[in-house]
Amino acid sequence: MTQQIAVIDYGSGNLHSVAKALERAGNCKVQVSGDPDAIRQANRVILPGVGAMGDCMAGLKHRGLDELVLDLIGRVPLMGVCVGMQILTEFGEESSGVKALGVFSGQITAFPKCMVAVDDSALKVPHMGWNQVQKNAHPMWSGIADATRFYFVHSYRYADSEADCVVGVCNYGAPFAAALAREGVFAVQFHPEKSHQAGLELYANFLTWDGTC
Amino acid sequence: MGLAKRIIPCLDVDQGRVVKGVQFGDIRDAGDPVEVSRRYNKDGADEITFLDITASHENRATTYETVSRMASEVFIPLTVGGGVRNTDNIRDLLLSGADKVSINTAAVFEPEFVKRAADKFGSQCIVVAIDAKQVELNRWEIFTHGGRKSTGLDAVEWAIQMVEFGAGEILLTSMDRDGTRDGFDLGVTRAVADAVTVPVIASGGVGNLDHLVAGIIEGHAQAVLAASIFHFGRYTIAEAKACMHTAGIEVRL
């Protein structure tokens, strides 16, 4: 069955890439839209996000889409990407404090300054590039090897890598959450649409995921 | 185990064709940018950089169209630079499918532009390109206009200022080395990489795979950029990665 995917457009980021990657990943029809009615008609929804968490949250609220996202949870499978994952948590310390949607407990904080690698070299922020994800059991990881590399670019992260909702862990200076999940929601800090084959596989899994953990 | 060092093939694009000049002269044709980027994507490139080297006003539409075609087929990050002068240019490039934009000359003429761009689009997509030339021992200055005009600005101080203004990454090109195949200027690479808190991409002068290794190990760069060694088939991206891996550098294989 052709999946009807809505990529929520609230004025953030590179939606073109997300849509193209989904279309490449499998049989689906993608609509990039900020229209609540159009989004409600989809049987799967992507919440993307690029840039500052405060701007993303404001953009979502301005269009009245914050309520819609909360309403979709449990009705259709929802996938958050990058800042789209971050705004599903409770709070972000970026832009002098951002109250977020609270779908997941926990908050988003900055990478500490002056982190060092095992060889004592300084770790740069943003955390930019291909890093490995240790996966916890979840159907969305089907067919993806443990320690697969995905493309990250971010300066803030979900630091509590041992929280119950964490289903993927990355390490940069210290462990942090690469993926969060609960019933009906799977969210990643990295960019599947920029993660070559591994990212396309993850999107392909999303197209068939039934929403269970 | 952790973050991999990146290999970034660079496409210098002139009127819709990939070209490669030697110290900004003697241009050779290296193909269609979409074809070339598709090949690099398949070969395991970690990102692609697209530099619109003419960047004339009438050329912009071609650039947006080419970027859009590339972004539809290439699922790795794409940085686009050349003639980025205002936030409208940035918005149009991001909407075309660029993930990051590279600001060069415009930053020199109006540093505040970098601040505005980072505030509006986020530091993660603002790369500041620095063209540096050695002027004396351990001093490099910023040059504009393809290395023809001196600005008197110290490259290291400039890089620090650009990061304060919101640059999320520095693309550092040695004008002395660009096109020579003599290897990166490791002095300026290390000086800048050690001075800033954001990732630095070393560029200019790669002639063999050992140069890539040196850029990371001796230059302390987080990524290495090269053009002609890949375009003309001398080495593949996979060979470059294997060489770096053998040298103990963490790469995405």
Coordinates of C-alpha atoms in Angstrom, one line a residue:
Chain A
M1 CA 0.0 0.0 0.0
T2 CA 1.3 3.5 -0.8
Q3 CA 1.9 5.3 2.4
Q4 CA 0.7 8.9 2.6
I5 CA 3.4 10.8 4.5
A6 CA 3.1 14.3 5.8
V7 CA 6.3 16.3 6.5
I8 CA 5.2 19.1 8.8
D9 CA 6.2 22.5 7.3
Y10 CA 6.4 25.1 10.0
G11 CA 9.1 27.3 8.4
S12 CA 12.1 25.2 9.5
G13 CA 14.8 23.6 7.5
N14 CA 15.5 21.5 4.6
L15 CA 12.2 19.7 4.0
H16 CA 13.1 19.0 0.4
S17 CA 15.8 16.5 1.4
V18 CA 13.5 14.8 3.9
A19 CA 10.8 14.4 1.2
K20 CA 13.2 13.2 -1.4
A21 CA 14.8 10.6 0.9
L22 CA 11.4 9.2 1.9
E23 CA 10.4 8.8 -1.7
R24 CA 13.7 7.1 -2.4
A25 CA 13.3 4.8 0.7
G26 CA 10.1 3.2 -0.4
N27 CA 6.6 3.3 -1.8
C28 CA 5.1 6.5 -0.5
K29 CA 3.6 9.8 -1.4
V30 CA 5.0 12.7 0.5
Q31 CA 3.3 15.9 1.1
V32 CA 5.2 18.8 2.7
S33 CA 2.6 20.8 4.4
G34 CA 1.7 23.2 7.2
D35 CA -2.0 22.7 6.7
P36 CA -3.6 20.8 9.7
D37 CA -6.2 19.2 7.5
A38 CA -3.6 17.9 5.0
I39 CA -1.4 16.6 7.9
R40 CA -4.4 14.8 9.5
Q41 CA -5.1 12.9 6.2
A42 CA -1.6 11.4 6.2
N43 CA -1.1 7.9 7.7
R44 CA 2.4 8.8 8.9
V45 CA 3.9 12.1 9.9
I46 CA 7.5 13.4 10.1
L47 CA 8.3 16.3 12.4
P48 CA 11.6 17.7 11.0
G49 CA 13.6 20.6 12.4
V50 CA 16.7 22.5 11.7
G51 CA 18.2 25.5 13.4
A52 CA 17.4 26.9 16.9
M53 CA 15.0 25.0 19.2
G54 CA 13.3 28.3 20.2
D55 CA 12.6 29.3 16.6
C56 CA 11.3 25.8 15.8
M57 CA 9.0 25.8 18.8
A58 CA 7.8 29.3 18.0
G59 CA 7.2 28.4 14.3
L60 CA 5.1 25.4 15.3
K61 CA 3.0 27.4 17.8
H62 CA 2.6 30.3 15.4
R63 CA 0.8 27.9 13.0
G64 CA -1.1 26.2 15.7
L65 CA 0.7 22.9 14.9
D66 CA 1.9 22.2 18.5
E67 CA -1.6 21.0 19.5
L68 CA -1.9 19.0 16.3
V69 CA 1.4 17.2 16.9
L70 CA 0.2 16.2 20.4
D71 CA -3.1 15.1 19.0
L72 CA -1.5 12.9 16.4
I73 CA 0.5 10.9 18.9
G74 CA -0.9 7.4 19.2
R75 CA -3.1 7.9 16.1
V76 CA -0.4 7.6 13.4
P77 CA 3.3 6.8 13.6
L78 CA 5.2 10.0 14.1
M79 CA 9.0 10.4 13.5
G80 CA 10.9 13.4 14.9
V81 CA 14.2 14.4 13.2
C82 CA 17.0 16.5 14.8
V83 CA 15.4 19.6 16.4
G84 CA 12.1 17.8 15.6
M85 CA 13.2 15.3 18.2
Q86 CA 14.4 18.0 20.6
I87 CA 11.0 19.7 20.7
L88 CA 9.3 16.5 21.7
T89 CA 11.1 16.7 25.1
E90 CA 10.1 18.9 28.0
F91 CA 12.5 21.7 27.8
G92 CA 15.6 23.1 26.0
E93 CA 18.2 25.4 27.5
E94 CA 18.9 26.9 24.0
S95 CA 17.8 30.5 23.3
S96 CA 17.6 31.2 27.1
G97 CA 15.0 28.5 27.7
V98 CA 12.4 26.8 25.5
K99 CA 9.4 25.1 26.9
A100 CA 8.8 22.2 24.5
L101 CA 6.0 19.6 23.9
G102 CA 6.8 17.2 26.7
V103 CA 6.1 14.0 24.8
F104 CA 9.2 12.6 26.3
S105 CA 10.4 13.5 29.8
G106 CA 13.8 15.1 30.0
Q107 CA 15.5 18.0 28.5
I108 CA 18.0 19.3 25.9
T109 CA 21.2 20.8 27.1
A110 CA 24.4 22.2 25.5
F111 CA 27.4 20.0 25.0
P112 CA 29.9 21.1 27.7
K113 CA 32.7 23.4 26.6
C114 CA 36.2 22.0 26.4
M115 CA 35.4 18.3 25.9
V116 CA 38.4 16.1 25.0
A117 CA 38.6 12.9 23.0
V118 CA 40.4 9.8 24.2
D119 CA 43.6 11.0 22.5
D120 CA 43.3 14.4 24.4
S121 CA 42.4 16.3 21.3
A122 CA 39.7 18.9 21.8
L123 CA 36.2 18.0 20.7
K124 CA 34.6 20.6 18.5
V125 CA 31.0 21.9 18.8
P126 CA 28.8 21.6 16.8
H127 CA 29.1 17.8 16.9
M128 CA 29.2 17.5 13.1
G129 CA 29.7 14.4 11.0
W130 CA 29.2 10.7 11.1
N131 CA 29.1 9.0 14.4
Q132 CA 28.1 5.5 15.6
V133 CA 24.8 4.6 17.2
Q134 CA 24.5 1.8 19.7
K135 CA 20.9 0.6 19.3
N136 CA 18.6 -0.8 21.9
A137 CA 15.9 -3.3 20.8
H138 CA 13.3 -1.5 18.7
P139 CA 11.5 -2.5 15.4
M140 CA 12.7 0.7 13.7
W141 CA 16.3 -0.6 13.8
S142 CA 15.3 -3.7 11.9
G143 CA 18.1 -4.6 9.4
I144 CA 20.4 -1.8 10.7
A145 CA 23.6 -3.1 12.3
D146 CA 24.7 -2.0 15.7
A147 CA 27.3 0.9 15.7
T148 CA 26.1 2.1 12.2
R149 CA 27.2 5.6 11.5
F150 CA 24.6 8.4 10.9
Y151 CA 25.1 12.0 10.2
F152 CA 24.8 14.4 13.1
V153 CA 25.0 18.2 13.3
H154 CA 24.0 19.8 16.6
S155 CA 25.3 21.7 19.6
Y156 CA 22.6 20.6 22.1
R157 CA 21.7 17.1 23.1
Y158 CA 19.6 14.8 25.3
A159 CA 22.2 14.0 27.8
D160 CA 20.5 11.4 29.9
S161 CA 21.4 8.3 27.8
E162 CA 20.0 5.9 30.4
A163 CA 16.4 7.3 30.5
D164 CA 13.7 4.8 29.7
C165 CA 12.7 6.4 26.4
V166 CA 16.3 6.1 25.0
V167 CA 16.5 3.5 22.2
G168 CA 19.8 4.6 20.6
V169 CA 23.0 6.0 22.1
C170 CA 25.8 8.0 20.6
N171 CA 29.0 9.1 22.3
Y172 CA 30.7 12.4 21.9
G173 CA 32.7 13.4 25.0
A174 CA 30.0 11.4 26.9
P175 CA 27.0 9.3 25.9
F176 CA 23.9 11.0 24.8
A177 CA 20.6 10.0 23.2
A178 CA 20.7 9.4 19.5
A179 CA 17.1 8.1 19.4
L180 CA 14.0 8.3 21.7
A181 CA 10.9 6.2 21.4
R182 CA 7.5 5.5 23.0
E183 CA 4.3 4.1 21.6
G184 CA 3.7 5.7 18.2
V185 CA 6.7 7.9 18.3
F186 CA 10.3 7.4 17.1
A187 CA 12.7 10.4 17.2
V188 CA 16.3 10.7 16.2
Q189 CA 18.9 13.4 16.8
F190 CA 20.8 12.6 13.6
H191 CA 19.6 13.3 10.0
P192 CA 18.5 10.1 8.2
E193 CA 18.0 12.1 5.0
K194 CA 21.7 12.9 5.1
S195 CA 22.9 9.5 6.3
H196 CA 23.2 7.8 3.0
Q197 CA 22.1 4.1 2.9
A198 CA 21.6 3.7 6.6
G199 CA 19.3 6.7 6.7
L200 CA 17.3 5.5 3.8
E201 CA 16.9 2.1 5.5
L202 CA 15.6 3.8 8.7
Y203 CA 13.1 5.8 6.6
A204 CA 12.1 2.5 4.8
N205 CA 11.5 1.0 8.3
F206 CA 9.3 4.0 9.2
L207 CA 7.1 3.4 6.2
T208 CA 6.2 0.0 7.5
W209 CA 6.4 0.5 11.3
D210 CA 3.2 -0.2 13.1
G211 CA 4.0 2.2 16.0
T212 CA 4.8 -0.4 18.6
C213 CA 7.9 -0.4 20.7
Chain B
M1 CA 35.2 4.8 18.4
G2 CA 33.3 7.9 17.8
L3 CA 33.0 10.8 15.4
A4 CA 34.7 10.0 12.0
K5 CA 37.0 12.5 10.2
R6 CA 35.4 13.5 7.0
I7 CA 36.5 13.4 3.4
I8 CA 34.8 16.0 1.2
P9 CA 35.2 16.1 -2.5
C10 CA 34.8 19.6 -3.8
L11 CA 33.1 20.5 -7.1
D12 CA 34.1 23.9 -8.5
V13 CA 31.3 24.6 -10.8
D14 CA 31.3 27.1 -13.7
Q15 CA 28.1 27.6 -15.7
G16 CA 26.8 24.2 -14.8
R17 CA 30.0 22.2 -15.3
V18 CA 32.5 20.9 -12.8
V19 CA 35.9 22.5 -13.6
K20 CA 39.2 22.5 -11.8
G21 CA 41.7 25.2 -12.2
V22 CA 45.4 25.3 -11.1
Q23 CA 45.8 28.3 -8.9
F24 CA 42.7 29.8 -10.4
G25 CA 43.9 29.6 -14.0
D26 CA 44.0 26.9 -16.7
I27 CA 40.5 25.4 -16.2
R28 CA 39.9 21.7 -17.1
D29 CA 36.4 20.3 -17.5
A30 CA 35.5 17.4 -15.1
G31 CA 31.9 16.7 -15.9
D32 CA 28.3 17.3 -15.0
P33 CA 27.9 18.1 -11.3
V34 CA 25.0 15.8 -10.7
E35 CA 26.8 12.9 -12.3
V36 CA 30.0 13.6 -10.4
S37 CA 28.2 14.0 -7.0
R38 CA 26.2 10.8 -7.6
R39 CA 29.5 8.9 -8.1
Y40 CA 31.0 10.4 -5.0
N41 CA 27.9 9.6 -3.0
K42 CA 28.1 6.0 -4.1
D43 CA 31.8 5.8 -3.4
G44 CA 31.3 6.9 0.3
A45 CA 32.1 10.6 0.3
D46 CA 31.1 12.0 3.7
E47 CA 29.8 15.3 2.3
I48 CA 30.0 17.3 -0.9
T49 CA 31.0 20.9 -1.4
F50 CA 29.8 22.8 -4.4
L51 CA 31.5 26.0 -5.2
D52 CA 29.9 28.3 -7.8
I53 CA 33.1 29.8 -9.1
T54 CA 31.7 32.4 -11.4
A55 CA 28.6 33.2 -9.3
S56 CA 27.5 35.9 -11.7
H57 CA 24.0 37.2 -11.3
E58 CA 22.7 35.6 -14.4
N59 CA 24.2 32.3 -13.3
R60 CA 22.2 32.0 -10.1
A61 CA 19.2 30.2 -11.6
T62 CA 21.5 27.5 -13.0
T63 CA 23.1 27.1 -9.6
Y64 CA 19.8 26.7 -7.8
E65 CA 18.6 24.2 -10.4
T66 CA 21.8 22.2 -10.2
V67 CA 21.8 22.2 -6.4
S68 CA 18.2 21.0 -6.4
R69 CA 19.0 18.2 -8.8
M70 CA 21.9 17.1 -6.7
A71 CA 19.9 17.2 -3.5
S72 CA 17.3 14.9 -5.0
E73 CA 19.8 12.2 -5.7
V74 CA 22.6 12.6 -3.1
F75 CA 21.7 11.7 0.5
I76 CA 24.7 13.1 2.2
P77 CA 25.3 16.7 3.3
L78 CA 25.7 19.3 0.6
T79 CA 27.5 22.6 1.2
V80 CA 27.1 25.3 -1.4
G81 CA 29.3 28.4 -1.7
G82 CA 30.2 31.1 -4.2
G83 CA 28.6 34.5 -4.4
V84 CA 26.6 34.2 -1.2
R85 CA 26.0 37.9 -0.4
N86 CA 22.8 38.2 1.5
T87 CA 20.3 36.3 3.5
D88 CA 18.0 35.9 0.4
N89 CA 20.8 34.0 -1.3
I90 CA 21.1 31.7 1.7
R91 CA 17.4 31.1 1.9
D92 CA 17.2 30.3 -1.8
L93 CA 20.2 27.8 -1.5
L94 CA 18.7 26.1 1.5
L95 CA 15.3 25.8 -0.2
S96 CA 17.0 24.4 -3.3
G97 CA 18.4 21.6 -1.1
A98 CA 21.7 22.8 0.3
D99 CA 22.4 21.8 3.9
K100 CA 25.0 24.4 4.6
V101 CA 26.1 27.6 2.8
S102 CA 29.6 28.9 2.6
I103 CA 30.2 32.6 3.0
N104 CA 33.6 34.0 1.8
T105 CA 34.1 37.5 0.4
A106 CA 30.9 38.9 1.8
A107 CA 32.0 38.1 5.3
V108 CA 35.2 40.1 4.8
F109 CA 33.3 43.1 3.6
E110 CA 30.6 42.9 6.2
P111 CA 31.4 40.6 9.1
E112 CA 28.0 41.3 10.7
F113 CA 26.4 39.4 7.7
V114 CA 27.7 36.2 9.3
K115 CA 26.0 37.1 12.6
R116 CA 22.7 37.8 10.8
A117 CA 22.9 34.6 8.8
A118 CA 23.7 32.5 11.9
D119 CA 20.9 34.1 13.9
K120 CA 18.4 33.5 11.1
F121 CA 19.4 30.1 9.9
G122 CA 21.4 28.6 12.7
S123 CA 25.2 28.2 13.0
Q124 CA 24.9 24.6 11.9
C125 CA 24.4 25.7 8.3
I126 CA 26.8 28.6 8.2
V127 CA 30.3 27.8 6.9
V128 CA 32.8 30.6 6.7
A129 CA 35.4 30.1 3.9
I130 CA 38.8 31.6 4.5
D131 CA 41.3 32.0 1.8
A132 CA 44.7 32.4 3.5
K133 CA 48.1 33.3 2.2
Q134 CA 51.3 33.2 4.1
V135 CA 52.9 36.7 4.4
E136 CA 55.7 35.8 6.9
L137 CA 56.8 33.0 9.2
N138 CA 53.7 31.9 11.2
R139 CA 51.5 34.7 9.8
W140 CA 48.8 34.2 7.2
E141 CA 46.4 36.8 5.9
I142 CA 43.0 36.8 4.3
F143 CA 42.8 37.3 0.6
T144 CA 39.7 37.8 -1.5
H145 CA 38.8 37.7 -5.1
G146 CA 40.3 34.2 -5.7
G147 CA 43.5 35.1 -3.9
R148 CA 44.2 38.4 -5.7
K149 CA 43.3 41.0 -3.1
S150 CA 44.9 41.2 0.3
T151 CA 42.9 42.4 3.2
G152 CA 45.6 42.6 5.9
L153 CA 43.4 40.5 8.2
D154 CA 45.2 37.9 10.2
A155 CA 43.8 34.5 9.3
V156 CA 43.8 33.0 12.9
E157 CA 42.2 36.1 14.4
W158 CA 39.7 36.3 11.6
A159 CA 38.7 32.7 12.2
I160 CA 38.2 33.3 15.9
Q161 CA 36.0 36.3 15.1
M162 CA 33.9 34.4 12.6
V163 CA 33.2 31.7 15.1
E164 CA 32.2 34.4 17.7
F165 CA 29.8 35.7 15.0
G166 CA 28.2 32.3 14.6
A167 CA 30.1 30.4 12.0
G168 CA 29.5 26.7 12.6
E169 CA 32.4 25.5 10.6
I170 CA 35.5 26.9 8.9
L171 CA 36.6 26.0 5.4
L172 CA 40.3 27.0 5.3
T173 CA 42.0 27.2 1.9
S174 CA 45.7 27.9 1.5
M175 CA 46.0 30.1 -1.6
D176 CA 49.7 29.3 -1.7
R177 CA 49.0 25.6 -2.1
D178 CA 45.7 25.5 -4.0
G179 CA 46.2 23.6 -7.2
T180 CA 49.9 22.8 -6.6
R181 CA 49.4 19.2 -5.4
D182 CA 52.1 19.9 -2.8
G183 CA 49.9 19.1 0.2
F184 CA 48.0 21.3 2.6
D185 CA 49.7 24.2 4.3
L186 CA 49.8 22.4 7.7
G187 CA 51.0 25.4 9.5
V188 CA 48.0 27.5 8.9
T189 CA 45.6 24.5 9.2
R190 CA 46.9 23.7 12.7
A191 CA 47.0 27.3 13.8
V192 CA 43.4 27.8 12.9
A193 CA 42.1 24.4 14.0
D194 CA 43.7 24.8 17.4
A195 CA 42.4 28.3 17.8
V196 CA 38.7 27.8 17.1
T197 CA 36.0 25.7 18.9
V198 CA 34.2 24.6 15.6
P199 CA 35.2 22.0 13.0
V200 CA 37.8 23.0 10.5
I201 CA 38.0 21.7 6.9
A202 CA 41.5 21.7 5.4
S203 CA 41.6 22.7 1.7
G204 CA 44.1 23.5 -1.0
G205 CA 47.0 21.5 -2.4
V206 CA 46.1 17.8 -2.0
G207 CA 48.1 15.8 -4.5
N208 CA 48.2 12.3 -2.9
L209 CA 46.5 10.4 -0.1
D210 CA 49.3 11.0 2.4
H211 CA 48.4 14.7 2.2
L212 CA 44.9 13.9 3.5
V213 CA 46.4 12.0 6.4
A214 CA 48.7 14.8 7.2
G215 CA 45.8 17.3 7.2
I216 CA 44.1 15.4 10.0
I217 CA 47.1 14.2 12.0
E218 CA 49.4 17.2 11.7
G219 CA 47.0 19.9 10.7
H220 CA 44.4 18.9 13.4
A221 CA 41.6 19.4 10.9
Q222 CA 38.2 17.6 11.4
A223 CA 37.7 17.2 7.6
V224 CA 39.8 17.3 4.5
L225 CA 38.6 18.6 1.1
A226 CA 40.1 17.8 -2.3
A227 CA 39.0 18.2 -5.9
S228 CA 41.4 17.2 -8.7
I229 CA 42.7 14.0 -7.1
F230 CA 39.2 12.6 -7.2
H231 CA 37.8 14.3 -10.3
F232 CA 40.4 12.9 -12.7
G233 CA 40.2 9.4 -11.3
R234 CA 43.7 9.3 -9.7
Y235 CA 42.2 8.1 -6.5
T236 CA 38.8 7.0 -5.4
I237 CA 37.1 8.1 -2.1
A238 CA 37.3 4.4 -1.0
E239 CA 41.1 4.4 -1.5
A240 CA 41.4 7.7 0.4
K241 CA 39.4 6.2 3.3
A242 CA 41.4 3.0 3.4
C243 CA 44.6 5.0 3.5
M244 CA 43.4 7.2 6.4
H245 CA 42.1 4.1 8.2
T246 CA 45.5 2.4 7.9
A247 CA 47.1 5.6 9.4
G248 CA 44.9 5.1 12.4
I249 CA 42.3 7.8 11.6
E250 CA 38.7 7.0 12.3
V251 CA 36.7 7.2 9.1
R252 CA 33.3 6.0 7.9
L253 CA 34.1 2.9 5.9

